[in-house]
XYZ file of C-alpha atoms in Angstrom:
730
model
C 204.449 137.082 276.382
C 201.409 135.699 274.329
C 202.169 134.824 270.233
C 199.491 136.367 268.752
C 199.001 135.769 265.229
C 199.219 139.293 263.428
C 196.865 138.569 261.106
C 194.325 137.299 263.937
C 194.421 140.930 264.861
C 194.281 142.880 262.206
C 191.478 140.234 260.523
C 188.883 140.388 263.812
C 187.493 143.340 266.206
C 189.889 142.510 268.955
C 191.725 145.726 268.386
C 189.311 147.409 268.180
C 187.348 146.199 271.587
C 190.405 146.053 273.578
C 192.587 149.126 272.500
C 189.414 151.234 270.540
C 191.635 150.973 267.360
C 190.636 149.563 264.125
C 192.326 146.479 262.424
C 194.463 149.286 259.856
C 194.888 151.697 262.674
C 196.650 148.244 264.706
C 198.663 147.621 261.877
C 199.923 151.157 261.399
C 201.026 150.169 265.283
C 203.379 147.520 264.837
C 205.498 148.239 261.716
C 206.237 151.688 263.821
C 207.388 150.213 267.134
C 207.607 146.864 266.185
C 206.148 143.823 268.003
C 207.924 144.457 271.962
C 205.533 147.731 272.423
C 202.402 145.787 271.289
C 203.471 142.928 273.759
C 203.502 145.551 276.502
C 200.823 146.991 275.842
C 199.120 143.524 276.506
C 201.363 142.752 279.550
C 199.588 145.855 281.265
C 195.961 143.748 279.997
C 195.720 140.826 281.940
C 191.737 141.133 282.243
C 191.370 142.378 278.444
C 193.282 139.816 277.435
C 191.787 136.865 279.235
C 188.453 138.523 277.830
C 190.041 138.485 274.716
C 190.879 134.741 274.549
C 187.536 133.353 275.102
C 186.368 135.842 272.826
C 189.020 134.542 270.157
C 187.706 130.659 270.543
C 184.454 131.448 269.950
C 185.495 133.544 267.389
C 188.132 130.691 265.799
C 184.666 128.243 266.273
C 182.602 130.252 263.375
C 185.960 131.006 261.568
C 186.434 127.606 260.559
C 182.079 127.020 260.276
C 182.549 130.175 257.811
C 185.727 129.053 256.115
C 183.818 125.814 255.714
C 180.448 127.705 254.333
C 182.488 129.981 252.273
C 184.357 126.718 250.312
C 181.530 125.350 249.870
C 180.688 128.701 247.775
C 183.736 129.112 245.812
C 182.354 125.643 245.103
C 179.320 126.262 244.249
C 180.205 129.431 242.606
C 182.815 127.747 240.525
C 179.922 125.807 239.269
C 178.077 128.204 238.460
C 180.433 130.162 236.102
C 180.872 126.950 234.317
C 177.186 126.850 233.888
C 177.835 131.043 232.797
C 180.366 129.835 230.992
C 178.153 127.172 228.550
C 175.139 129.974 228.842
C 177.778 132.411 227.374
C 178.720 130.220 224.685
C 174.850 129.287 224.015
C 174.498 133.247 224.461
C 177.200 133.975 221.719
C 176.185 131.475 219.490
C 172.697 133.226 219.355
C 174.184 136.597 218.816
C 175.344 135.575 216.181
C 172.631 134.127 214.632
C 170.558 136.671 215.135
C 173.149 139.430 214.001
C 173.574 137.486 210.960
C 169.734 137.572 210.772
C 169.611 141.522 211.242
C 171.934 142.117 208.683
C 170.132 139.876 206.104
C 167.283 141.782 207.777
C 168.868 145.404 207.234
C 169.761 144.364 203.702
C 166.705 143.162 202.509
C 165.179 146.161 204.329
C 167.865 148.336 202.012
C 166.722 146.287 198.906
C 162.858 147.381 199.620
C 163.615 150.467 200.716
C 165.322 150.881 197.476
C 162.702 149.167 195.552
C 159.864 151.247 197.423
C 162.295 154.463 196.224
C 162.371 153.210 192.514
C 158.783 152.467 192.999
C 158.021 156.204 194.102
C 160.526 156.998 191.629
C 158.534 155.681 188.859
C 155.426 156.899 189.928
C 156.444 160.222 190.509
C 156.247 160.059 194.711
C 157.818 161.479 196.849
C 157.580 160.841 201.605
C 157.457 163.734 203.841
C 157.361 164.264 207.772
C 157.421 167.234 209.811
C 157.751 166.771 213.609
C 154.913 169.776 214.891
C 157.936 169.758 217.966
C 161.257 170.062 216.485
C 159.502 172.133 213.516
C 162.365 169.644 211.432
C 160.591 168.991 208.089
C 162.152 165.841 206.260
C 161.514 166.141 201.765
C 162.820 163.164 199.757
C 164.455 163.548 196.968
C 161.337 162.887 194.693
C 159.673 165.630 196.648
C 162.248 168.425 196.176
C 162.071 167.616 192.564
C 158.294 168.090 192.275
C 158.524 171.774 194.173
C 161.877 172.382 191.421
C 164.777 172.992 194.310
C 167.900 170.736 194.841
C 167.957 168.196 196.925
C 169.321 169.098 200.486
C 167.917 172.517 200.802
C 167.275 173.821 203.796
C 163.791 174.101 204.128
C 161.759 176.129 205.624
C 158.364 174.855 207.365
C 156.029 177.804 207.504
C 156.804 177.987 203.799
C 155.111 174.983 202.275
C 151.845 175.958 201.231
C 152.830 179.037 199.332
C 154.542 176.667 196.808
C 150.049 175.786 196.124
C 148.139 177.668 193.517
C 146.505 180.396 194.898
C 143.142 178.865 194.788
C 144.024 175.676 196.431
C 145.689 177.447 199.360
C 142.662 177.700 201.754
C 142.306 173.604 200.679
C 145.463 172.298 202.114
C 145.459 174.880 205.374
C 142.291 173.100 206.006
C 143.272 169.793 205.695
C 146.649 170.309 207.615
C 144.591 171.494 210.393
C 142.372 169.103 210.851
C 145.493 166.936 210.530
C 146.639 168.353 213.670
C 143.874 169.655 215.470
C 141.506 165.991 214.158
C 144.028 163.583 213.969
C 142.030 163.623 210.789
C 144.325 162.025 206.799
C 143.687 163.894 203.887
C 144.096 162.733 200.782
C 144.159 165.849 198.300
C 144.397 166.457 194.370
C 146.121 170.216 194.189
C 147.384 172.334 192.046
C 151.534 173.334 193.032
C 153.703 176.022 191.473
C 157.547 174.996 191.865
C 160.262 176.464 191.763
C 160.199 177.427 188.253
C 156.854 178.744 188.392
C 155.202 175.895 186.063
C 152.101 174.025 187.727
C 151.993 170.771 187.702
C 148.572 168.749 188.943
C 150.101 166.494 192.521
C 148.514 164.373 194.911
C 149.148 165.042 198.415
C 148.495 162.524 201.037
C 148.681 163.389 205.147
C 148.567 161.095 207.721
C 148.720 162.432 211.667
C 151.020 161.012 214.188
C 149.533 160.478 217.894
C 150.804 160.099 220.931
C 148.456 159.732 224.527
C 145.460 162.209 221.890
C 147.989 164.618 219.982
C 149.457 164.575 216.721
C 152.864 164.753 217.203
C 154.016 164.216 213.303
C 152.545 164.814 210.172
C 154.075 162.737 207.281
C 152.734 161.260 203.958
C 153.515 161.047 200.332
C 153.616 163.213 197.172
C 153.002 162.374 194.163
C 153.332 164.356 190.233
C 150.024 163.622 188.925
C 150.016 166.248 185.951
C 150.228 163.848 183.798
C 147.132 161.472 184.872
C 145.237 165.031 184.878
C 146.238 166.420 181.749
C 145.109 162.768 180.435
C 141.454 162.793 182.706
C 141.155 166.181 181.512
C 142.214 165.792 177.911
C 139.577 162.723 178.299
C 137.152 165.012 179.690
C 137.810 167.421 177.238
C 136.834 164.827 174.155
C 133.626 163.159 176.373
C 132.413 167.004 176.182
C 133.683 167.693 172.657
C 132.074 163.901 171.550
C 128.656 164.988 173.833
C 129.035 168.198 172.313
C 128.994 166.663 168.830
C 125.642 164.443 169.778
C 123.738 166.903 171.576
C 124.013 169.021 168.298
C 123.669 166.592 165.144
C 120.790 168.177 163.099
C 120.124 164.325 163.731
C 118.103 162.569 166.128
C 121.184 160.448 167.511
C 121.613 158.643 171.349
C 124.378 156.551 172.563
C 123.052 153.300 175.210
C 124.920 151.143 177.170
C 124.981 147.500 177.295
C 121.468 147.450 179.926
C 119.744 150.139 177.044
C 120.133 152.788 179.391
C 121.137 155.995 178.140
C 124.288 158.066 178.099
C 124.108 160.725 175.323
C 121.537 162.188 173.201
C 120.850 165.107 170.978
C 118.898 168.017 170.899
C 116.698 166.713 167.961
C 116.265 163.173 169.807
C 114.670 165.587 172.407
C 112.221 167.273 169.868
C 111.829 164.712 167.784
C 109.768 162.392 170.279
C 108.379 164.598 172.189
C 110.996 164.703 175.824
C 112.014 168.309 176.193
C 112.117 169.224 179.715
C 113.144 165.191 180.913
C 115.838 164.147 182.057
C 116.811 160.931 180.340
C 120.413 160.633 180.606
C 120.497 157.289 182.770
C 117.068 155.932 182.617
C 116.196 152.851 180.278
C 115.344 153.309 176.938
C 111.965 151.782 177.480
C 111.047 153.437 180.312
C 110.704 156.062 178.327
C 109.415 154.803 175.492
C 106.974 152.214 177.134
C 105.345 150.739 173.856
C 108.784 149.738 172.575
C 107.762 147.134 174.680
C 105.080 145.531 173.260
C 107.548 146.262 169.841
C 109.038 142.499 170.192
C 110.896 143.200 166.126
C 112.762 146.504 167.268
C 114.178 144.843 171.129
C 114.990 142.036 168.726
C 117.054 144.820 166.509
C 118.563 146.150 170.001
C 119.871 142.669 171.203
C 121.312 141.999 167.473
C 122.820 145.659 167.323
C 124.404 144.029 170.886
C 125.596 141.604 169.583
C 127.885 143.508 167.009
C 125.472 143.569 164.545
C 124.348 146.516 161.802
C 120.587 147.146 162.007
C 119.236 149.745 159.348
C 115.473 150.325 158.886
C 114.375 152.834 156.040
C 110.597 153.039 156.767
C 109.557 151.378 160.233
C 106.129 152.554 162.447
C 106.252 154.264 165.306
C 102.979 153.903 167.294
C 103.492 156.120 170.300
C 101.118 155.689 173.483
C 98.574 158.648 172.708
C 97.603 156.564 169.253
C 100.081 159.628 167.361
C 102.486 157.627 164.468
C 105.540 158.312 163.386
C 107.310 156.971 160.989
C 111.053 156.900 161.427
C 114.328 156.084 159.332
C 117.174 154.256 161.783
C 120.577 153.185 161.967
C 121.255 151.392 164.799
C 125.232 150.336 165.547
C 126.978 148.952 168.332
C 130.034 150.611 169.673
C 133.236 149.508 171.852
C 135.459 150.480 174.561
C 139.390 150.802 174.693
C 139.242 147.626 175.805
C 137.603 146.459 172.471
C 134.162 145.498 174.057
C 130.842 146.306 173.024
C 129.995 149.372 175.539
C 125.953 149.393 173.728
C 125.134 150.578 170.809
C 124.278 154.269 169.073
C 120.648 155.201 167.490
C 120.701 156.907 163.970
C 116.759 158.051 163.561
C 115.043 160.314 161.389
C 111.487 161.711 161.735
C 110.688 161.000 157.389
C 106.555 161.530 159.249
C 106.164 164.397 157.492
C 108.088 163.263 153.981
C 105.568 160.315 154.503
C 102.674 162.343 155.034
C 104.068 164.621 151.730
C 104.532 160.988 149.483
C 100.778 160.011 150.492
C 99.160 163.175 149.618
C 101.748 163.974 146.615
C 100.163 160.522 145.668
C 96.882 161.693 147.168
C 96.960 164.750 145.190
C 98.392 162.737 142.341
C 94.959 160.766 141.922
C 93.070 163.710 142.537
C 95.145 166.234 139.765
C 94.062 163.452 137.211
C 90.326 163.251 138.010
C 90.903 167.015 138.450
C 92.354 167.724 135.204
C 89.974 164.637 133.220
C 87.358 166.265 134.815
C 87.868 170.063 134.521
C 86.116 172.704 132.826
C 88.863 174.314 131.652
C 91.101 172.798 128.511
C 94.258 171.120 129.644
C 96.846 169.548 127.075
C 100.119 167.858 127.607
C 101.599 168.942 123.594
C 104.966 167.811 122.098
C 108.164 170.884 120.759
C 106.634 170.036 117.129
C 103.091 171.347 118.552
C 101.501 167.051 118.321
C 99.097 165.992 121.552
C 100.454 164.374 123.371
C 97.592 164.233 126.299
C 94.146 165.982 126.270
C 91.633 166.054 128.819
C 87.538 165.947 128.344
C 87.406 169.085 129.053
C 89.386 170.509 125.064
C 87.425 168.764 123.633
C 83.958 169.820 125.051
C 85.521 173.288 123.893
C 85.993 172.620 120.954
C 84.179 170.173 119.271
C 86.584 167.742 118.717
C 86.942 163.365 120.187
C 89.508 162.894 122.208
C 91.172 160.396 119.252
C 90.416 163.738 116.924
C 92.681 166.188 118.924
C 95.744 163.287 119.452
C 95.771 163.104 115.600
C 96.649 166.577 114.832
C 99.147 169.203 115.958
C 98.181 173.378 117.929
C 98.895 174.698 114.731
C 95.879 173.321 112.239
C 93.666 174.093 114.316
C 95.141 177.773 115.808
C 93.705 181.287 113.950
C 95.994 182.084 110.593
C 96.776 185.461 112.617
C 97.413 184.058 116.052
C 99.645 181.288 115.162
C 102.928 183.804 114.315
C 102.885 184.974 117.885
C 101.922 181.302 118.996
C 104.886 179.773 117.082
C 107.379 182.868 118.414
C 106.019 182.127 122.291
C 106.747 178.471 122.107
C 110.127 178.841 120.168
C 111.286 181.759 122.815
C 110.438 179.071 125.319
C 112.653 176.168 123.524
C 115.794 178.886 123.694
C 114.822 179.065 127.356
C 114.655 182.756 127.187
C 111.284 182.402 129.206
C 109.668 179.971 131.414
C 106.147 180.474 130.281
C 103.594 182.999 128.403
C 100.563 183.752 128.092
C 97.827 185.023 125.106
C 94.343 185.400 123.896
C 94.437 183.406 120.857
C 91.200 181.670 118.128
C 90.709 178.275 117.813
C 89.016 176.603 115.065
C 85.889 175.218 116.305
C 85.511 171.426 114.498
C 81.779 173.110 113.169
C 83.786 176.059 111.803
C 83.720 179.309 114.505
C 86.205 180.875 116.159
C 86.653 179.510 119.659
C 88.151 182.690 121.521
C 90.654 181.227 124.530
C 92.887 182.120 127.576
C 96.034 180.275 126.702
C 98.571 179.797 129.704
C 101.498 177.378 128.297
C 104.120 176.197 131.021
C 106.703 173.460 130.250
C 108.782 170.000 131.251
C 112.248 169.994 131.291
C 114.964 167.185 130.613
C 117.932 166.245 132.460
C 119.889 168.511 130.657
C 118.027 171.496 130.907
C 116.026 171.510 128.231
C 112.523 171.580 127.135
C 110.730 167.630 126.852
C 107.033 168.946 126.471
C 104.958 171.251 127.143
C 102.033 171.776 130.092
C 98.509 173.984 128.402
C 95.799 175.465 130.096
C 92.626 176.345 127.662
C 90.368 178.508 128.622
C 87.139 179.316 126.948
C 86.511 183.122 126.939
C 84.582 183.781 124.204
C 81.714 184.495 126.119
C 83.942 186.786 127.986
C 84.866 188.226 124.514
C 81.537 189.132 124.088
C 81.473 190.700 126.858
C 83.775 193.011 127.218
C 82.312 193.623 123.521
C 79.292 194.721 124.916
C 80.825 196.685 127.642
C 83.044 198.180 124.641
C 79.672 199.780 123.712
C 78.092 200.579 126.543
C 81.691 201.897 128.146
C 80.964 204.560 124.422
C 77.850 205.278 125.013
C 77.640 206.282 128.872
C 81.126 208.423 128.161
C 79.007 210.113 125.350
C 76.134 210.214 128.513
C 78.726 211.740 131.144
C 79.294 214.332 128.328
C 75.996 215.240 127.973
C 75.578 214.875 131.621
C 78.790 217.224 131.774
C 77.318 220.163 130.195
C 73.955 219.569 131.805
C 75.320 220.664 135.036
C 77.689 223.603 133.459
C 74.855 224.891 132.714
C 72.815 223.949 136.009
C 75.596 225.220 138.012
C 75.840 228.640 136.111
C 72.449 229.227 136.445
C 72.803 228.390 140.769
C 75.715 230.883 139.815
C 73.261 233.200 138.739
C 70.889 232.508 141.230
C 73.503 233.344 143.893
C 74.107 236.325 142.683
C 70.860 237.240 142.166
C 69.505 236.477 145.905
C 72.794 237.948 147.160
C 71.952 240.855 145.515
C 68.284 241.076 144.313
C 67.066 239.627 146.963
C 68.630 241.760 149.605
C 67.462 245.253 148.446
C 64.347 244.003 149.241
C 64.871 241.985 152.656
C 66.880 245.335 153.096
C 63.525 247.331 153.109
C 62.086 245.441 154.926
C 63.862 244.721 157.564
C 64.606 248.889 158.088
C 61.225 249.669 157.975
C 60.309 246.884 160.239
C 62.748 248.265 162.944
C 62.142 252.197 162.431
C 58.384 251.233 163.023
C 59.540 249.208 165.948
C 61.163 252.133 167.257
C 59.047 255.450 166.245
C 55.253 253.472 166.928
C 56.574 250.976 169.039
C 54.219 251.794 171.733
C 51.218 253.033 170.042
C 51.128 249.818 168.369
C 48.143 246.890 170.911
C 49.748 244.118 171.746
C 48.660 242.443 169.083
C 50.176 245.061 166.153
C 53.170 244.199 168.213
C 53.233 240.796 167.831
C 53.123 241.199 164.277
C 55.686 243.995 164.535
C 58.156 241.719 165.975
C 57.444 238.632 163.912
C 57.851 240.367 160.215
C 61.684 241.369 162.476
C 62.834 238.452 162.808
C 61.530 236.522 159.986
C 63.677 239.315 158.501
C 66.208 237.989 159.864
C 66.347 234.420 159.849
C 65.658 235.632 155.383
C 68.822 237.742 155.870
C 71.127 234.785 157.950
C 69.478 232.370 155.310
C 71.044 234.429 152.327
C 74.156 234.047 154.099
C 74.197 230.630 155.247
C 73.439 229.886 150.976
C 75.975 232.384 149.548
C 78.455 230.264 152.206
C 77.878 226.738 150.624
C 77.868 228.389 147.236
C 80.938 229.631 147.641
C 82.438 226.315 149.039
C 81.197 224.820 146.073
C 82.970 227.331 143.597
C 86.128 227.709 145.771
C 89.316 225.885 144.859
C 90.922 224.012 147.539
C 94.387 225.509 148.265
C 96.021 223.208 151.020
C 98.792 224.305 153.815
C 99.878 222.817 156.909
C 97.805 224.466 159.552
C 98.039 224.823 163.558
C 93.998 224.176 163.883
C 94.626 224.506 168.007
C 95.589 228.256 166.791
C 92.528 227.858 164.406
C 90.311 226.883 167.297
C 91.237 229.011 169.679
C 90.849 232.557 167.758
C 86.974 230.441 166.879
C 86.210 230.038 170.530
C 87.902 234.372 171.431
C 85.053 235.275 168.348
C 82.466 233.359 169.794
C 82.973 234.268 173.504
C 81.531 231.635 175.199
C 79.960 232.352 178.917
C 82.278 231.348 181.321
C 80.439 228.872 183.148
C 81.572 226.226 179.508
C 84.843 223.952 180.459
C 87.166 224.104 176.724
C 89.921 222.037 176.505
C 91.713 222.238 172.900
C 94.611 219.110 172.880
C 97.768 221.421 171.812
C 99.813 220.562 169.208
C 96.725 219.557 166.391
C 98.062 219.993 162.697
C 95.869 219.360 159.526
C 96.434 219.612 155.268
C 94.267 221.808 154.200
C 92.474 225.206 152.488
C 92.477 227.415 156.137
C 89.154 229.316 155.236
C 86.753 225.738 154.720
C 88.724 224.631 157.468
C 88.120 227.984 160.035
C 84.580 227.546 158.674
C 84.650 223.801 159.223
C 85.719 224.735 163.140
C 82.744 227.521 163.325
C 80.452 225.511 162.604
C 81.224 222.609 164.914
C 82.291 224.369 167.452
C 79.269 227.009 167.087
C 77.010 223.835 167.510
C 78.367 222.241 170.339
C 77.941 225.727 172.242
C 74.933 226.044 171.412
C 73.357 223.042 172.194
C 75.429 222.561 175.463
C 74.775 226.136 176.753
C 71.591 225.174 178.237
C 73.700 222.508 180.418
C 74.556 223.405 183.782
C 78.252 222.496 183.680
C 78.368 222.205 180.058
C 82.184 220.956 178.697
C 83.500 221.530 174.898
C 86.674 218.910 174.011
C 88.793 219.050 170.673
C 91.242 216.306 170.380
C 93.153 213.582 168.181
C 92.025 209.607 168.456
C 92.846 206.685 166.170
C 89.731 204.606 165.401
C 89.929 201.850 163.203
C 93.693 201.994 162.215
C 92.469 206.052 161.009
C 93.322 209.335 162.676
C 90.236 211.034 163.662
C 90.430 215.145 164.435
C 87.094 215.205 167.167
C 84.899 217.985 168.771
C 82.934 217.079 171.795
C 80.195 218.171 174.076
C 77.706 216.616 177.092
C 74.987 218.856 174.825
C 71.541 217.647 174.200
C 72.661 215.451 172.158
C 69.959 213.584 169.834
C 68.447 209.811 168.319
C 71.316 208.181 166.457
C 68.117 207.282 164.036
C 68.180 210.248 162.183
C 71.648 211.090 161.957
C 70.869 210.473 158.575
C 69.645 213.869 158.243
C 72.156 215.796 159.789
C 74.098 216.400 156.803
C 71.159 217.606 154.572
C 70.590 221.129 153.749
C 67.685 223.043 155.296
C 67.551 219.405 157.983
C 67.073 220.204 161.398
C 65.993 217.584 163.952
C 65.749 220.981 167.198
C 62.875 223.201 167.076
C 63.799 226.794 165.410
C 62.322 228.425 168.465
C 64.365 226.512 171.068
C 67.616 226.236 168.786
C 68.006 228.913 166.440
C 69.826 228.346 162.607
C 69.091 228.011 159.133
C 70.065 224.123 159.094
C 73.120 224.676 156.392
C 75.508 224.593 159.021
C 76.300 220.727 158.664
C 75.530 220.358 155.017
C 78.389 223.027 154.066
C 80.671 220.915 157.128
C 80.501 217.526 155.127
C 80.759 219.714 151.348
C 84.514 221.335 152.681
C 85.488 217.573 154.185
C 84.622 216.022 150.521
C 86.313 218.910 148.448
C 89.736 218.098 150.529
C 88.567 214.321 149.779
C 88.571 213.649 154.140
C 85.535 211.772 155.948
C 83.082 212.888 158.418
C 81.006 210.891 161.092
C 79.016 211.600 164.210
C 77.755 209.190 167.218
C 75.449 210.684 169.473
C 72.252 210.155 172.283
C 69.198 212.214 173.590
C 71.096 214.000 176.876
C 74.291 212.377 176.755
C 75.599 214.751 173.702
C 77.331 214.198 170.373
C 81.239 213.505 169.065
C 81.893 214.791 165.447
C 84.900 212.851 163.918
C 86.290 214.472 160.336
C 89.875 213.052 158.563
C 91.080 215.564 156.013
C 92.632 212.623 153.551
C 94.437 215.091 150.571
C 94.963 212.480 148.288
């Protein structure tokens, strides 16, 4: 039996190749059946054993080589382990150092975070972040505080924008949209309405976090800026109030910066310096007024004020580019900024050109007045309250015959006529008692030669500061000649009154004679006229055919003359009745009267007659109807030969007066003869062409005159005529 190392069998591939067992299977057989069983197996396999021995030798040799290599490897591993131990010790040292450094860094970071949080709290600032994928929202305590919400309260991201005031919500929505979609940052000042309903100004800053071109988060800062905004608003309001105050100051005021650029100017500044419509704010003072560059003393004033000096000038000429001159009164003050430094200057100016011109005019007028007073034709004098002459002009000496020196030695009482002195003294006393401020009177003075001089006296006063009279100012006009003329006029008036009375008596007699004549015409002339008319009519009716042509012509002419004489008598009576008739005024519908007159006249159908509705006058109804009968009758008569005659009665206004106009398009007349139109028995056309007596318009004028009215006419040949009248019932 061959003795085999059980370990060899277990650890080599012999059992695998010989028996088909694995090392573990072989070990199990030995344990169960023992080595004798194994020996019997080996005895039955001699060839396999021989082969196995050969292989075993080879394997043993290989095992020895492997063992040497393994020993070497083990040694190398031991060395490597030693080196690793050394490296581990170094790593442990580094890690401990790194850990210490990290601990220190974390401690410092915590301090920094604490400082940052403190700083943010002091600045009213908090941080926030939203994860767009998970919709997780983080707010720092300060952000909660600004919103008026308890820290740690669960937040709904969809309601975050609802905290902003409605007018600001579109703004923040657009900013958030741009941050998400375009990766744009935003920095906005908005009004937030916190949980308590309070409005707070906040500064919202948003920063997008972008990965692979897509915004995944938004984070930023949220700051309470309400106090700052209120301060800004207060400053803006203060600035606006200051600008408004300056703008509406009654003086010309402007403020400039250090470089003489306009900051603000009052409306008066624009007005006084002809700057209306110009935008001067921000522009240089010398660009607005380039002429200042030629005025070194003004530039020097500006520089001195910018250095802290206050400049004042009460009378300084400013010659403009167009050559005009303004006289200015001004003060220039430096103004100081919040640091106490000079920020610029302010100018308070006043255009005193009118006052300066007035003073010059007053001075000139004083000289003129003195000259006028001295050489006036009217006597002028200054009189003391006691009546002594303080100053007199040359005219007074001429009027009264005294020299200036002689008048200065006397009083007005000494040269006043005794009959006028009491009245004069009473007026003086009333002025002294401040009952009256001035008085006028006609009085007599004694001339140096003893004659009386009539004068118109006008007295006023100059007053002291206490209100009492200082002296009197008297103007004395010689009216002696006027008084003589008035006396002559009174005598003439008496003579005229006597002559008027005599003439009135004569007119009354003539009027009675005219009335008697009218009666005679009415009764005495009508009887033979009726006989003449009646017999001529009888001859025509009974014997007209027996007469030859000449006799018929004579008979026709007799009848026409008798008829015309009848109309003439009627018109004369009408004219006489107008003179005698008393005017009984009443409100009249003139349109209605005109229509009644037209209806009675029955004009041909070819006439186009227009009467303006609603025409009203105040007058005597019968007389006004006579006026319209004559004017409309003439219009129909003189327009009757026109193919398309037109007549109009309407109201018009000329030269500020209202008139009634009667207009036709008839034959008209030359205005050269208009003066004869209203004279009795004067005619501008032949009776054969246009029959009539020539008394109608004379009657019209007399009626208009009795109403204190006016009548006028405008015409031209072949262009018709227009009569205008009104009734002034004063």
